[in-house]
Amino acid sequence: MIPHFLFPFLLTLLFTSTTTLAEIRVTKIRSDGRLIIPFDEFGFTHSGHLILNASHIKLSNSQNPKPDLSKLGFFLTTRDTWPRIINQLQLNEIQCSLNSNLVKPVFSFDKLENDQFDTAFELNDANLYALVFANCIPNLPVSMNVRSSMYNVDTKTGQRVYLSAGKALLPLIYLFFFMVYVLLAGLWIYVVHSKILSVFRIHFFMLAVIVMKALNLLCETEDKSFIKRTGTAHGWDVLFYIFSFLKGIILFTLIVLIGTGWSFIKPYLQDKEKKVLMIVIPLQVVANVAQVVIDESGPFAEDLYTWKKVFLFVDILCCCAVLFPIVWSIKNLREAAKSDGKAAVNLMKLTLFRHYYIVVICYIYFTRVVVYALETITSYRYEWTSVVAAELATLALYIFTGYNFRPKTHNPYFAIDDEEEEAASEALKLEEEFEL
């Protein structure tokens, strides 16, 4: 059951996500006097197309009623050429970025007959291009509604592909991982059923995490599939964000519960552990709302950088918070080993929690740092590799967690003889001496 305080955030999530326009974007510009207004970015193949429509165009300039409209227009440019264009402007080699030989002009306003236009543009040079509006007339605010549609044509089928060149494989990738999680859920149900007398409540919680992840991947498969074919998500993005929201909360809650030893070591949560949950859940809500805004705003939205900072800050706080219960459990087990005389039992528990702590740290580092690095350094044609890397890391965490905390008929903690007990006691003594 979702706590009552989460419903306002869920409503925000829903209303924010329903405005998506996927790879076909509509942007409204109101009295914007910027010299450069970037709109969208897309990875084109050798059969790329751009359909651009602008309507309700209004130029607000009382000082100059007849501006030179050839200095206003749209063009395409790559990331590599943009610094060179800036250099040309600084050296006065060109007076306007539209005049640069490094750009691909799409439409200039001197061809404008009324307050709107429609144009189609073909690209044969495969690259990652940004659609940009240039306004080379100082103090000339511009208002307009811009609709851009970018796509590649599949040379084999002749169909339009609205996903960027490096993302065209995403529907198949998400479908593959969905099938993996379905098999994983079936295997987990079999394990729980076969060991029903040794099952704790947290094992059913683990099943919920797997199911949510599978549903999230299914919705993402359909979302990307519809975008690939039509340019819009047809509502699948809403379901994707809902399941992504629930999956994120449940996964981090599971990490906290395992870290506290709930069900395995004790049937209750201490006050400080409950406080961690009360911190993690709202942080996940904020992180998911920020992620929705980032995804739906486009690559050049004005507030995008702010929302990215919010997401990064909240996500780091959440990742740090889930580690505290694991550290507390390790500390408690070390102290218990000194007092209750069950050195071997506590050493095994201590080792398990240490391994889990290391795995969670590696998972957080990989998905937050390594995956971002892949996105940054990888060519636009291979954007899908960062998605595969993140999904493989998540799958590894799920498998490690399920295998090490699976229900067991014979508890290995108590199947220990005297020799193992003595060896464990010696190991704990050596560990204490090493720490000293």
Coordinates of C-alpha atoms in Angstrom, one line a residue:
M1 CA 0.0 0.0 0.0
I2 CA 1.3 3.4 -0.9
P3 CA 1.6 5.9 2.0
H4 CA -0.8 8.8 1.9
F5 CA 1.9 11.4 1.8
L6 CA 3.1 10.0 -1.6
F7 CA -0.2 10.6 -3.4
P8 CA 0.6 14.3 -4.2
F9 CA 4.0 13.3 -5.7
L10 CA 2.3 10.5 -7.8
L11 CA -0.2 13.1 -9.2
T12 CA 2.7 15.4 -10.0
L13 CA 4.4 12.4 -11.7
L14 CA 1.4 11.6 -13.8
F15 CA 0.6 15.2 -14.9
T16 CA 4.2 15.9 -15.7
S17 CA 4.6 12.7 -17.8
T18 CA 1.4 13.2 -19.9
T19 CA 2.9 16.2 -21.7
T20 CA 5.5 14.0 -23.4
L21 CA 6.0 14.4 -27.1
A22 CA 8.8 11.8 -27.4
E23 CA 11.0 12.3 -30.5
I24 CA 8.4 14.5 -32.1
R25 CA 8.7 17.7 -30.1
V26 CA 6.6 20.8 -29.8
T27 CA 8.3 23.8 -28.2
K28 CA 6.8 27.2 -27.5
I29 CA 9.0 30.2 -27.5
R30 CA 7.7 33.4 -25.9
S31 CA 9.5 36.8 -26.3
D32 CA 12.9 35.1 -26.4
G33 CA 15.8 37.4 -27.4
R34 CA 18.6 34.9 -27.2
L35 CA 21.1 34.8 -30.0
I36 CA 21.1 31.0 -30.1
I37 CA 18.1 28.8 -29.1
P38 CA 18.9 25.0 -29.3
F39 CA 15.8 22.8 -29.7
D40 CA 16.6 19.2 -30.0
E41 CA 19.4 16.6 -30.7
F42 CA 19.2 13.5 -32.9
G43 CA 21.6 10.9 -34.2
F44 CA 21.1 10.6 -38.0
T45 CA 22.2 7.8 -40.3
H46 CA 22.8 8.3 -44.0
S47 CA 19.1 8.4 -44.6
G48 CA 18.1 11.1 -42.1
H49 CA 15.1 13.5 -42.4
L50 CA 13.9 16.6 -40.5
I51 CA 10.4 17.9 -40.8
L52 CA 10.1 21.4 -39.3
N53 CA 7.0 23.5 -38.7
A54 CA 6.8 26.9 -37.1
S55 CA 3.6 28.8 -36.5
H56 CA 2.4 32.0 -34.8
I57 CA 5.7 33.6 -35.5
K58 CA 5.9 37.1 -34.0
L59 CA 8.9 39.5 -34.0
S60 CA 8.7 42.2 -31.2
N61 CA 10.9 45.1 -32.3
S62 CA 9.4 48.5 -32.1
Q63 CA 12.8 50.2 -32.8
N64 CA 13.3 48.4 -36.1
P65 CA 10.0 47.6 -37.9
K66 CA 11.8 46.1 -40.9
P67 CA 14.6 43.8 -39.6
D68 CA 16.8 41.8 -41.9
L69 CA 15.0 38.5 -41.8
S70 CA 17.9 36.7 -43.4
K71 CA 19.6 36.9 -40.1
L72 CA 17.0 34.7 -38.4
G73 CA 16.5 31.0 -39.1
F74 CA 17.1 27.4 -38.3
F75 CA 20.2 25.3 -38.9
L76 CA 21.7 21.9 -38.0
T77 CA 25.1 21.6 -36.4
T78 CA 27.3 18.9 -34.7
R79 CA 29.0 19.1 -31.4
D80 CA 32.4 19.1 -33.0
T81 CA 31.7 22.0 -35.3
W82 CA 30.0 24.3 -32.8
P83 CA 33.3 25.5 -31.1
R84 CA 34.6 26.3 -34.6
I85 CA 31.5 28.4 -35.3
I86 CA 32.0 30.3 -32.1
N87 CA 35.6 30.9 -33.1
Q88 CA 34.5 32.3 -36.5
L89 CA 32.1 34.7 -34.8
Q90 CA 34.8 35.9 -32.4
L91 CA 37.3 36.5 -35.2
N92 CA 34.6 38.4 -37.2
E93 CA 35.0 35.9 -40.1
I94 CA 31.2 35.7 -40.1
Q95 CA 28.5 38.1 -38.8
C96 CA 25.9 35.4 -38.1
S97 CA 26.1 31.7 -37.4
L98 CA 23.6 31.1 -40.3
N99 CA 26.4 32.3 -42.7
S100 CA 28.9 29.7 -41.5
N101 CA 30.1 27.1 -43.9
L102 CA 30.1 24.6 -41.0
V103 CA 26.3 24.5 -40.6
K104 CA 23.5 23.0 -42.6
P105 CA 20.9 25.8 -43.1
V106 CA 17.3 24.5 -42.8
F107 CA 15.2 27.6 -43.1
S108 CA 15.8 31.4 -43.0
F109 CA 13.1 33.9 -42.2
D110 CA 13.6 35.9 -45.4
K111 CA 11.6 33.1 -47.1
L112 CA 8.8 33.6 -44.7
E113 CA 5.5 34.5 -46.4
N114 CA 3.2 34.8 -43.4
D115 CA 3.4 33.9 -39.7
Q116 CA 4.3 30.2 -40.3
F117 CA 6.2 27.8 -42.5
D118 CA 6.7 24.1 -43.2
T119 CA 9.9 22.6 -44.5
A120 CA 11.5 19.2 -45.0
F121 CA 15.2 18.6 -44.9
E122 CA 17.3 15.5 -45.8
L123 CA 20.7 14.6 -44.4
N124 CA 23.1 12.2 -46.0
D125 CA 26.0 12.8 -43.6
A126 CA 25.6 10.4 -40.6
N127 CA 26.3 12.3 -37.3
L128 CA 24.8 13.6 -34.1
Y129 CA 23.1 16.9 -35.0
A130 CA 21.5 19.6 -33.0
L131 CA 18.6 21.7 -34.3
V132 CA 19.3 25.4 -33.5
F133 CA 17.6 28.7 -34.1
A134 CA 19.8 31.7 -34.7
N135 CA 18.8 35.3 -34.0
C136 CA 21.5 37.6 -35.2
I137 CA 19.5 40.8 -34.7
P138 CA 20.2 42.4 -31.2
N139 CA 17.1 43.3 -29.1
L140 CA 14.7 41.3 -31.2
P141 CA 12.5 39.1 -29.1
V142 CA 10.9 36.2 -31.0
S143 CA 7.7 34.3 -30.3
M144 CA 6.7 31.1 -32.1
N145 CA 5.5 27.5 -31.8
V146 CA 8.0 25.0 -33.2
R147 CA 7.2 21.4 -34.1
S148 CA 10.2 19.3 -35.1
S149 CA 10.2 15.7 -36.3
M150 CA 13.5 13.9 -36.8
Y151 CA 13.8 10.4 -38.1
N152 CA 15.9 7.9 -40.1
V153 CA 14.6 5.6 -42.8
D154 CA 15.3 1.9 -42.6
T155 CA 16.9 1.1 -45.9
K156 CA 15.6 -2.5 -45.8
T157 CA 11.9 -1.8 -45.0
G158 CA 11.5 1.8 -45.9
Q159 CA 9.9 2.6 -42.6
R160 CA 10.6 5.6 -40.5
V161 CA 12.7 5.1 -37.3
Y162 CA 12.1 8.0 -34.8
L163 CA 14.6 6.8 -32.3
S164 CA 18.1 8.2 -32.6
A165 CA 20.6 6.0 -34.4
G166 CA 22.2 4.9 -31.1
K167 CA 18.8 4.1 -29.5
A168 CA 17.1 2.1 -32.3
L169 CA 18.1 -1.2 -30.5
L170 CA 16.5 -0.3 -27.2
P171 CA 13.1 -2.0 -27.7
L172 CA 14.9 -5.3 -28.3
I173 CA 17.3 -4.8 -25.4
Y174 CA 14.5 -4.0 -23.0
L175 CA 12.4 -6.9 -24.2
F176 CA 15.4 -9.3 -23.7
F177 CA 15.8 -8.1 -20.1
F178 CA 12.1 -8.3 -19.5
M179 CA 12.1 -12.0 -20.5
V180 CA 15.2 -12.6 -18.2
Y181 CA 13.3 -11.1 -15.2
V182 CA 10.2 -13.2 -16.0
L183 CA 12.3 -16.3 -15.8
L184 CA 13.9 -15.0 -12.7
A185 CA 10.5 -14.4 -11.1
G186 CA 9.4 -17.9 -12.0
L187 CA 12.6 -19.4 -10.5
W188 CA 12.1 -17.4 -7.3
I189 CA 8.5 -18.6 -7.0
Y190 CA 9.7 -22.2 -7.3
V191 CA 12.4 -21.6 -4.7
V192 CA 10.0 -20.0 -2.3
H193 CA 7.4 -22.8 -2.8
S194 CA 9.9 -25.6 -2.4
K195 CA 11.3 -24.0 0.9
I196 CA 8.0 -22.7 2.2
L197 CA 8.8 -23.7 5.8
S198 CA 12.0 -21.5 5.7
V199 CA 10.4 -18.5 4.0
F200 CA 10.4 -15.1 5.7
R201 CA 8.3 -12.1 4.8
I202 CA 11.3 -10.4 3.1
H203 CA 11.4 -13.2 0.5
F204 CA 7.9 -12.2 -0.8
F205 CA 9.2 -8.6 -0.8
M206 CA 12.0 -9.7 -3.1
L207 CA 9.5 -11.3 -5.4
A208 CA 7.7 -7.9 -5.5
V209 CA 10.9 -6.2 -6.5
I210 CA 11.5 -8.6 -9.4
V211 CA 7.9 -8.3 -10.6
M212 CA 8.0 -4.5 -10.5
K213 CA 11.3 -4.5 -12.4
A214 CA 9.8 -6.8 -15.1
L215 CA 6.7 -4.6 -15.5
N216 CA 8.9 -1.6 -15.7
L217 CA 10.9 -3.2 -18.5
L218 CA 7.8 -4.3 -20.3
C219 CA 6.4 -0.7 -20.3
E220 CA 9.8 0.7 -21.4
T221 CA 9.8 -1.9 -24.2
E222 CA 6.4 -0.7 -25.5
D223 CA 7.3 2.9 -24.8
K224 CA 10.4 2.8 -27.0
S225 CA 8.8 0.6 -29.6
F226 CA 5.9 3.1 -30.2
I227 CA 8.4 6.0 -30.2
K228 CA 10.5 4.1 -32.7
R229 CA 7.6 3.5 -35.1
T230 CA 5.5 6.7 -34.6
G231 CA 7.5 9.3 -32.7
T232 CA 5.2 9.3 -29.7
A233 CA 4.8 7.0 -26.7
H234 CA 0.9 6.6 -26.9
G235 CA 0.6 6.7 -23.1
W236 CA 3.1 3.9 -22.4
D237 CA 5.5 6.5 -20.9
V238 CA 3.0 7.1 -18.1
L239 CA 2.9 3.5 -17.1
F240 CA 6.7 3.3 -17.4
Y241 CA 7.1 6.2 -15.0
I242 CA 4.7 4.8 -12.6
F243 CA 6.4 1.4 -12.4
S244 CA 9.8 3.0 -12.5
F245 CA 8.7 5.1 -9.5
L246 CA 7.4 2.0 -7.6
K247 CA 10.4 -0.1 -8.6
G248 CA 12.9 2.5 -7.3
I249 CA 11.1 2.8 -3.9
I250 CA 10.8 -0.9 -3.4
L251 CA 14.4 -1.7 -4.4
F252 CA 15.9 0.8 -2.1
T253 CA 13.5 -0.3 0.7
L254 CA 14.6 -3.9 0.1
I255 CA 18.3 -2.8 0.5
V256 CA 17.5 -1.1 3.7
L257 CA 15.5 -4.0 5.1
I258 CA 18.3 -6.5 4.2
G259 CA 20.8 -4.1 5.7
T260 CA 18.9 -4.0 9.0
G261 CA 18.7 -7.8 9.1
W262 CA 14.9 -7.7 9.2
S263 CA 13.4 -11.2 9.0
F264 CA 16.8 -12.9 8.9
I265 CA 18.2 -11.7 12.3
K266 CA 15.3 -9.8 13.9
P267 CA 11.6 -9.5 13.3
Y268 CA 11.4 -5.7 13.9
L269 CA 13.0 -2.4 12.9
Q270 CA 14.6 0.0 15.4
D271 CA 13.6 3.6 15.4
K272 CA 16.8 4.8 13.6
E273 CA 16.2 2.2 10.9
K274 CA 12.6 3.4 10.5
K275 CA 13.9 6.9 10.1
V276 CA 16.2 5.8 7.3
L277 CA 13.2 4.4 5.5
M278 CA 11.3 7.7 6.1
I279 CA 14.3 9.5 4.5
V280 CA 14.9 7.1 1.6
I281 CA 11.2 7.0 0.4
P282 CA 10.7 10.8 0.0
L283 CA 14.1 11.1 -1.6
Q284 CA 13.2 8.5 -4.2
V285 CA 10.0 10.4 -4.8
V286 CA 11.9 13.6 -5.5
A287 CA 14.5 11.8 -7.6
N288 CA 11.8 10.2 -9.8
V289 CA 10.0 13.5 -10.3
A290 CA 13.3 15.1 -11.3
Q291 CA 14.0 12.2 -13.7
V292 CA 10.6 12.7 -15.3
V293 CA 11.2 16.4 -15.8
I294 CA 14.7 15.7 -17.3
D295 CA 13.4 13.0 -19.7
E296 CA 10.4 15.1 -20.9
S297 CA 12.1 18.5 -21.2
G298 CA 14.4 17.6 -24.1
P299 CA 18.2 18.0 -24.2
F300 CA 18.3 21.8 -24.2
A301 CA 15.5 22.9 -21.8
E302 CA 16.3 26.1 -19.9
D303 CA 15.9 24.5 -16.4
L304 CA 17.4 21.1 -17.4
Y305 CA 20.8 21.8 -15.7
T306 CA 19.0 22.7 -12.4
W307 CA 16.9 19.6 -12.5
K308 CA 20.0 17.4 -13.2
K309 CA 21.7 18.9 -10.2
V310 CA 18.6 18.2 -8.1
F311 CA 18.5 14.6 -9.3
L312 CA 22.2 14.1 -8.7
F313 CA 22.1 15.5 -5.2
V314 CA 19.0 13.6 -4.1
D315 CA 20.2 10.4 -5.7
I316 CA 23.5 10.6 -3.9
L317 CA 21.8 11.2 -0.6
C318 CA 19.5 8.2 -1.1
C319 CA 22.4 6.0 -2.0
C320 CA 24.3 7.0 1.1
A321 CA 21.3 6.6 3.3
V322 CA 20.8 2.9 2.4
L323 CA 24.3 2.1 3.4
F324 CA 23.9 3.1 7.0
P325 CA 21.7 0.1 8.1
I326 CA 24.3 -2.3 6.6
V327 CA 27.1 -0.6 8.5
W328 CA 25.0 -0.8 11.7
S329 CA 24.4 -4.5 11.2
I330 CA 28.1 -5.2 10.7
K331 CA 28.9 -3.3 13.9
N332 CA 26.2 -5.1 15.9
L333 CA 27.4 -8.5 14.7
R334 CA 31.0 -7.7 15.6
E335 CA 29.9 -6.7 19.1
A336 CA 27.7 -9.8 19.4
A337 CA 30.6 -12.1 18.5
K338 CA 32.5 -10.8 21.5
S339 CA 29.7 -11.4 24.0
D340 CA 27.4 -14.4 23.1
G341 CA 30.0 -17.0 22.4
K342 CA 28.8 -17.9 19.0
A343 CA 31.8 -16.7 17.1
A344 CA 31.4 -18.9 14.0
V345 CA 27.7 -18.0 13.6
N346 CA 28.4 -14.3 13.9
L347 CA 31.5 -14.5 11.7
M348 CA 29.4 -16.0 8.9
K349 CA 26.7 -13.4 9.2
L350 CA 29.4 -10.7 9.4
T351 CA 31.1 -11.9 6.3
L352 CA 27.8 -12.0 4.4
F353 CA 26.8 -8.5 5.4
R354 CA 30.3 -7.3 4.5
H355 CA 30.0 -8.8 1.0
Y356 CA 26.6 -7.3 0.6
Y357 CA 27.9 -3.9 1.6
I358 CA 30.7 -4.2 -1.0
V359 CA 28.3 -5.3 -3.7
V360 CA 25.9 -2.4 -3.0
I361 CA 28.8 0.1 -3.1
C362 CA 29.9 -1.4 -6.4
Y363 CA 26.4 -1.3 -7.8
I364 CA 26.0 2.4 -6.8
Y365 CA 29.4 3.4 -8.2
F366 CA 28.9 1.5 -11.5
T367 CA 25.4 2.7 -12.2
R368 CA 26.1 6.3 -11.2
V369 CA 29.7 6.8 -12.4
V370 CA 30.7 4.2 -14.9
V371 CA 27.4 4.3 -16.8
Y372 CA 27.6 8.1 -17.0
A373 CA 31.2 7.8 -18.3
L374 CA 30.0 5.4 -21.0
E375 CA 27.3 7.8 -22.0
T376 CA 29.9 10.6 -22.2
I377 CA 32.7 8.9 -24.1
T378 CA 30.7 6.5 -26.3
S379 CA 29.9 7.4 -29.9
Y380 CA 26.2 8.4 -30.5
R381 CA 25.9 5.2 -32.5
Y382 CA 26.5 3.1 -29.4
E383 CA 24.3 4.9 -26.9
W384 CA 22.6 1.6 -26.2
T385 CA 25.8 0.2 -24.6
S386 CA 25.3 2.3 -21.4
V387 CA 21.7 0.9 -21.1
V388 CA 23.0 -2.6 -21.4
A389 CA 25.7 -1.9 -18.8
A390 CA 23.2 -0.5 -16.3
E391 CA 20.8 -3.3 -16.8
L392 CA 23.5 -6.0 -16.4
A393 CA 24.7 -4.3 -13.1
T394 CA 21.1 -4.3 -11.8
L395 CA 20.6 -7.9 -12.8
A396 CA 23.9 -8.9 -11.0
L397 CA 22.7 -7.1 -7.8
Y398 CA 19.3 -9.0 -8.0
I399 CA 21.0 -12.4 -8.5
F400 CA 23.5 -11.8 -5.7
T401 CA 20.8 -10.7 -3.3
G402 CA 18.5 -13.6 -4.2
Y403 CA 21.2 -16.3 -4.0
N404 CA 22.8 -15.2 -0.7
F405 CA 19.5 -14.4 1.1
R406 CA 17.4 -17.2 -0.4
P407 CA 15.3 -19.4 2.0
K408 CA 17.2 -22.5 3.2
T409 CA 15.9 -25.6 4.8
H410 CA 18.9 -26.1 6.9
N411 CA 20.3 -22.9 8.4
P412 CA 24.1 -23.0 7.9
Y413 CA 24.5 -20.7 10.8
F414 CA 23.8 -23.5 13.3
A415 CA 25.4 -26.4 11.5
I416 CA 28.8 -25.7 13.0
D417 CA 31.1 -28.1 14.9
D418 CA 33.6 -27.2 17.7
E419 CA 36.6 -27.0 15.3
E420 CA 34.8 -24.4 13.1
E421 CA 33.8 -22.5 16.3
E422 CA 37.4 -22.3 17.5
A423 CA 38.6 -21.3 14.1
A424 CA 36.0 -18.5 13.9
S425 CA 37.0 -17.3 17.4
E426 CA 40.7 -17.1 16.3
A427 CA 39.7 -15.2 13.1
L428 CA 37.7 -12.7 15.1
K429 CA 40.6 -12.2 17.5
L430 CA 43.0 -11.7 14.6
E431 CA 40.6 -9.2 13.1
E432 CA 40.5 -7.2 16.3
E433 CA 44.3 -7.2 16.6
F434 CA 44.6 -6.0 13.0
E435 CA 42.1 -3.2 13.6
L436 CA 44.0 -2.1 16.7

